[in-house]
Amino acid sequence: KAGRVDNMQAIFDEGHADVNAEEKIMNDNGGEDSRTALAYACELGRNDAVTFLLSRDNIQVDFKCGKDGESALMYAIENGHVEVVRMLLDHGGVDINLVDKIGVSALMYASEKGLAEVVRMLLDHGGVDINLVDKRSGISALMYASEKGHAEVVRMLLDHGGVDINLVDKRSGVSALMYASVYGHAEVVRMLLDHGGVDINTGSSERSVCVNFDGTVGECVDQYFSGLSALMYASNYGHAGVVRMLLDHGGVDINVVDKSDKKSALMYASNYGRAEVVRMLLDHGGVDINVVDKSGLSALMYASNYGRAGVVRMLLDHGGVDINVVDKKGMTALSYSIKEDHLETVRLLSERNDIIIDKDVEYSIHQKNFAALATILESKVTYRSTNDDGKPLVECCAEYLKHESAMNMLGVDFPVEVQDGNLVQRQDYLYSWASFMDVTIPVDVNVRLGCLESILKDNKFASCSQELLRELAFGKDKHGREVIQITDASSRKYLNDQLFYCGRYEIFDGPPVHVSNTAVVVMAYDHGICTQLFQQNQSGHGSLDVNGFINCNKVLGRVVMKSGTKKDKKLESDMWQSEFHLWDKDLDGSLSEDEFLRYCAQYCGKKLKVAMKFMKNGDEYQREIYNREGLDDSFVLSLLPSVDLPAFQANLKTLKIHGGYPMTEYPHVMVMPAADRSFEDIYLKERPGENERRILLQHVAEGLQHLHKNKLVHGDVKKLNVIRVENRLKLIDLDAATAFGDCVGAKFSSGSLPPELFYKLASAEEIDLHYKHWANIESTNQELWQKVKPKGNFVVKSFQHEKDELPYALVKAHPSMDVWAFGALMYQIYSGEELVSTDINQDVLEKEIEEAATWTQENVVKRIRSKIISNAQVCDLLEKLLVVNPKNRPSMAAVLDHAYFKVNASRITEKVQEAIDKVVEVNTNVQQVSEKVARVDRKLDNLSKEHLKQLAIAKQDIMRGVFEATEVVIPTSFVILSLDFTKSLPENVQEKFDCLFKFMCTKTIDFGKSVAKAMKSDSAIISTGDPMFLYLVDEVEGTPVIPSTSDISVYPIRIDTQTPQFLAVAAPYLQAGLHLLKGIKTATTLAKRIGIPNPTKSVIDKAIKVLEATKAESSVVDFNIVHSAVQAGSESPRLVQRIRGAALRELERFFNDKDPNKTYAGLQRTYTVDGHALWTSRENAEKINKDKSHPETLMTHGQSNKIVLFYKKLLLVEQEKKCEGNAPNMMQKKEDIEEDHEERDSESRKVIILSPKKGTQKVCTCELM
């Protein structure tokens, strides 16, 4: 080992050394091995030691040692010791063809190592067997060198002569050319091809060839081949240089296929994405691009299956490719791309004009690969619009949609179409558009907006673009919700901008409601008012407290109380507190924007009807704004929150108003609450009577008084400037209003002006001065000129600029002006004609102006008395109002104190006294009845208090006792949840648990309130929302019945759309089911089913809190509203059984449809000893039946009547106890009830209660539905 020849010599000199002895050692792998001294010297390259050992006479040069049986020559070659090899070969006696245990010779070792000099020595030594193959794989020295790419060694072997170039290994039939091709040794391949005689198309044997990616040929680890040619190997591994050599060699068969799979070189290259090789094969010419293997797959399919987009593009660009080839599994190239979700190859294939996509569209839908489907539909259109479950494809593909695919999908299922230039609804519409616009569907906002814009700009809709816009915005989804309400904020803004002025004002079709020479007034819906109110009234935390909520409702017109007693105000405050808490869904003491907008949607549709006044003159606009500051909106119409004035003005160019008014000339805009009518319309169309006229005039007078208290003169009092809002008249048009002491006359209607505002031009100089003052108006504003020009030399004391020289002195504003105008208005209301005739603008006619300017008090009185002769108080008040001398006119306070407004209440007092006397008389009867009722009360004491409480609170419990034993054949206790527990569980179980409990409780209450509200207001029931699931309730356990996931059950029942009929019937039962739930049991059951096996105490307590709060909110008040509405719909009250029966029949139809086999989730019907029906589990039912004696017959009709009668008595007794001395609420005598109950039960089941009004009866019907 150390090469110490001197030590070796010393050992041999002792005469006991064996030169061929083996030393046992441990190899690196822990196994046993051995070496001789010569083996050590050759392995380690100890030249001197080798020379010394070879000099020993008995040395065995070919001795094979170690576990692998290697000779000294092999050790030297394996370790690259060229000089040692030369020594051994020169020694003589070396067997050059000796092989180790696996049959590898020295030449093979040298060829594999690439030791060219050693190979040269071995070949020159003579006698070497160049075609010798090893025992394990049958590999020759040429194969070893070719596999490793040792080009110089290969050249030596080929030049030596006698080498078999087509020799294949015995294990896999792989030749030297194949080995070189596998590993891409281009120079070796060239040598082999140039040598001549090489078989270039021969494939390996049919046995599997395992070529490992680590570069070895041996045990199968990575990849299997069978029967491949050199071209296939090179193509498979992407050795473009080798492929080029093989193709250029000549005689290569480019379409030859392997022996096992029948795959060609092109398929192998396509399979592994060898784009450069594919290009060479395609360019070579003669390639069969559509050949298929034994499974029917083509090169295009292989490339598509593995997502080789570059290769797919090359194959598609090559002429003659058959893109629709179908393999033995029925798959196409597109199918494989869909299956593996290779979207880029899907896109490339789909863009081809010759592709057939129908089957692949179906395949993508079936596989639920909606990303691929969306990609296909970027360039193609399909007839399908829904998936296999009826869900719109646009919803399935939402997150993958691009503009093109979305447009193609929407085109298949668009809500409208054009026929003969008209827009018509499509009958087969399946809600794709509504789903696409839904903000909860994850469509990219830019895609949504882009499609919306493209559709609106589509030329085919040019003839009906505005109709289309409204259809797209206000079309409904399958739950009845408008698209504009469910879409995202950006899309909603875009729609609003297209639909509405300034993005929020939906101006009514038709002409303006008022037009003058300075203003245009239109009606509109303000769609942005609710959001703006929230923003203006929110607290610092971005939510509304109760005060902000009330302030918002004041603007929306829902809070109308302005005065009243402290008790009235307290009641109103309590009402709004309750309303606030009702909409505070998360019980945090505040309303989020979403909660508030849902509230607005419920009560006003998130829009408010408003009046928009467009004004020409900026000074008048400023006066309107300024004069309203500090005024009470009880008397003067207030302004509403709106967009800023610059925003109004920026949109005027595109604003089109019916009548063609140039709106850019009216740049000043105010928004006000919409009135239902002006005083003018009320007067002409409603023809108010005496009392109504007095009330209306009082409203006007109070408004003027309020202005005067604020030092303002209205200056233009007339019927058109008084409107009715919220059942009260209010003053409008304050652009003529003037502060006390300022000059009036800048704006006027001369028909209501007092005489002191007129002037007669006395000379030519005054006429000239007047014309000079208005010279610019005469030519630029004819309408105004008609108001101010002289009429018979009479003019109004008006002006443009106060400092200009005028022929008359201007009049200072004083309340007396409004007093005269109020008198003129009152005169017209009572006489039916104007005090002075006016034109359409309420300006005095030219022929009447002298009379208006020259009134004498005598003429005024004469006119009043000649026209109004029936009402002395009216005449008296008018004579005080229409006083020529302004100093003698009364104040508005004095006007309101006039006897005309002081109604004599003596007659009413007499009527009240009569009623009181009758009440006293009734009270005597009350005492007598009370004594008899006390006897009934004592009998009731034997009943438990808890039973009485149940009877009073839950009417449905009594109904069970009366009817369920005979009529209830279906369960009537159930709850609704938002989750199907038989399907997969949600990820965030804690969050889902909280939402689940809130949904069950709040949805139930919402249903009850919707039904009650609808019946109270005689309106339709509207219920929308996502699908929900109905679970039956075990009435003994107090928990929902949830089938296990392994059960085949129709429960829970999915409810997609809630019809009014179902809601009206189900709402009471849903509330009853909620009351039956036991908090801790229900919470624990739901928690475990949703995936919380051991819910914590805090989780359970929170759920119970929500449930109990909901139970408290679900009162019988809503139920009584339903009862009252039912009664109002019929002249005679219906039988209890009929109403109850109708409800049960509706429920029975529902269950027959959803549960035809009547499984009822495993519940069974039993009943208690008192006849109450119970639905519970089989085990509970058996236990109940064992614990009670079974009645022989069910409850009879007579028993039913007695129980109803008993309940009526009970209610009346309880009612009397709560009356607190209210005499009118009296019960009829008990004896009458007992004697007549048989007759009344058969008729109407009602109890008669005496009313204080003689000859009338108050009907209190105890409907127990």
Tab-separated table of C-alpha atoms in Angstrom, residues 792-917:
chain	number	residue	atom	x	y	z
A	792	GLY	CA	-101.753	101.895	-19.748
A	793	ASN	CA	-98.804	103.717	-18.170
A	794	PHE	CA	-99.168	101.554	-15.053
A	795	VAL	CA	-96.142	99.548	-13.916
A	796	VAL	CA	-95.062	97.506	-10.904
A	797	LYS	CA	-92.494	99.150	-8.701
A	798	SER	CA	-89.845	96.699	-9.771
A	799	PHE	CA	-86.145	97.091	-10.448
A	800	GLN	CA	-82.956	95.446	-11.667
A	801	HIS	CA	-80.481	97.436	-9.630
A	802	GLU	CA	-81.522	99.401	-6.573
A	803	LYS	CA	-79.065	102.250	-7.229
A	804	ASP	CA	-80.380	102.987	-10.702
A	805	GLU	CA	-82.505	106.073	-11.194
A	806	LEU	CA	-86.173	105.121	-11.331
A	807	PRO	CA	-89.380	107.110	-11.840
A	808	TYR	CA	-90.764	105.830	-8.544
A	809	ALA	CA	-89.580	105.152	-5.017
A	810	LEU	CA	-89.011	101.510	-4.202
A	811	VAL	CA	-91.152	99.860	-1.528
A	812	LYS	CA	-89.565	98.387	1.576
A	813	ALA	CA	-90.501	94.866	2.546
A	814	HIS	CA	-93.216	94.690	5.201
A	815	PRO	CA	-95.486	91.830	6.439
A	816	SER	CA	-98.535	93.773	5.260
A	817	MET	CA	-97.669	92.808	1.687
A	818	ASP	CA	-98.144	89.112	2.493
A	819	VAL	CA	-101.337	89.937	4.404
A	820	TRP	CA	-102.877	91.491	1.252
A	821	ALA	CA	-101.688	88.511	-0.860
A	822	PHE	CA	-103.181	86.108	1.696
A	823	GLY	CA	-106.456	88.028	1.473
A	824	ALA	CA	-106.443	87.791	-2.324
A	825	LEU	CA	-105.833	84.042	-2.060
A	826	MET	CA	-108.627	83.593	0.487
A	827	TYR	CA	-110.964	85.677	-1.668
A	828	GLN	CA	-110.409	83.359	-4.614
A	829	ILE	CA	-110.891	80.234	-2.472
A	830	TYR	CA	-114.321	81.438	-1.340
A	831	SER	CA	-115.530	83.408	-4.369
A	832	GLY	CA	-114.265	81.106	-7.074
A	833	GLU	CA	-112.650	83.990	-8.984
A	834	GLU	CA	-109.552	86.130	-8.736
A	835	LEU	CA	-109.621	89.495	-7.042
A	836	VAL	CA	-108.041	90.859	-10.216
A	837	SER	CA	-107.913	88.847	-13.424
A	838	THR	CA	-104.456	87.541	-14.326
A	839	ASP	CA	-102.693	85.762	-17.143
A	840	ILE	CA	-101.001	82.368	-17.111
A	841	ASN	CA	-98.142	83.784	-15.018
A	842	GLN	CA	-100.521	85.280	-12.448
A	843	ASP	CA	-99.733	88.777	-13.648
A	844	VAL	CA	-102.581	91.325	-13.874
A	845	LEU	CA	-104.151	91.683	-17.297
A	846	GLU	CA	-103.589	95.009	-19.016
A	847	LYS	CA	-107.254	95.906	-18.879
A	848	GLU	CA	-107.397	95.201	-15.140
A	849	ILE	CA	-104.170	96.846	-13.992
A	850	GLU	CA	-105.729	100.208	-13.303
A	851	GLU	CA	-108.215	98.583	-10.933
A	852	ALA	CA	-105.413	96.758	-9.132
A	853	ALA	CA	-103.488	99.981	-8.717
A	854	THR	CA	-106.370	102.187	-7.675
A	855	TRP	CA	-108.401	100.118	-5.211
A	856	THR	CA	-110.421	102.085	-2.709
A	857	GLN	CA	-111.541	100.503	0.514
A	858	GLU	CA	-115.157	101.032	-0.473
A	859	ASN	CA	-114.642	99.147	-3.746
A	860	VAL	CA	-112.884	96.296	-1.989
A	861	VAL	CA	-115.663	95.874	0.578
A	862	LYS	CA	-118.270	96.071	-2.110
A	863	ARG	CA	-116.508	93.357	-4.115
A	864	ILE	CA	-116.223	91.092	-1.061
A	865	ARG	CA	-119.819	91.438	-0.018
A	866	SER	CA	-121.120	90.964	-3.516
A	867	LYS	CA	-119.262	87.671	-3.953
A	868	ILE	CA	-119.343	86.161	-0.479
A	869	ILE	CA	-122.742	86.424	1.200
A	870	SER	CA	-123.082	83.092	3.011
A	871	ASN	CA	-120.312	83.363	5.580
A	872	ALA	CA	-120.132	86.461	7.691
A	873	GLN	CA	-116.849	85.430	9.369
A	874	VAL	CA	-115.140	85.007	6.001
A	875	CYS	CA	-116.364	88.424	4.882
A	876	ASP	CA	-115.216	89.995	8.094
A	877	LEU	CA	-111.721	88.492	7.865
A	878	LEU	CA	-111.378	89.427	4.183
A	879	GLU	CA	-112.368	93.017	4.922
A	880	LYS	CA	-109.573	93.136	7.515
A	881	LEU	CA	-107.020	91.544	5.145
A	882	LEU	CA	-107.774	93.488	1.968
A	883	VAL	CA	-107.184	96.942	3.378
A	884	VAL	CA	-105.850	99.534	0.948
A	885	ASN	CA	-103.799	101.305	3.586
A	886	PRO	CA	-100.959	98.887	4.494
A	887	LYS	CA	-100.663	100.385	7.945
A	888	ASN	CA	-104.170	99.215	8.789
A	889	ARG	CA	-103.639	95.594	7.812
A	890	PRO	CA	-103.412	93.103	10.723
A	891	SER	CA	-100.440	90.917	11.558
A	892	MET	CA	-100.595	87.219	10.761
A	893	ALA	CA	-100.826	86.506	14.467
A	894	ALA	CA	-103.984	88.630	14.602
A	895	VAL	CA	-105.280	86.881	11.509
A	896	LEU	CA	-104.880	83.486	13.164
A	897	ASP	CA	-106.646	84.823	16.228
A	898	HIS	CA	-109.685	85.816	14.174
A	899	ALA	CA	-112.978	84.078	14.931
A	900	TYR	CA	-112.840	82.406	11.514
A	901	PHE	CA	-110.030	80.159	12.771
A	902	LYS	CA	-111.585	79.696	16.212
A	903	VAL	CA	-114.034	76.834	15.738
A	904	ASN	CA	-116.932	76.637	18.239
A	905	ALA	CA	-116.513	73.385	20.171
A	906	SER	CA	-119.715	73.597	22.225
A	907	ARG	CA	-121.561	71.068	20.087
A	908	ILE	CA	-118.692	68.635	20.316
A	909	THR	CA	-118.603	69.119	24.085
A	910	GLU	CA	-122.272	68.264	24.315
A	911	LYS	CA	-121.693	65.066	22.333
A	912	VAL	CA	-118.807	64.132	24.564
A	913	GLN	CA	-120.927	64.690	27.667
A	914	GLU	CA	-123.595	62.408	26.242
A	915	ALA	CA	-120.993	59.734	25.647
A	916	ILE	CA	-119.702	60.132	29.183
A	917	ASP	CA	-123.194	59.714	30.587
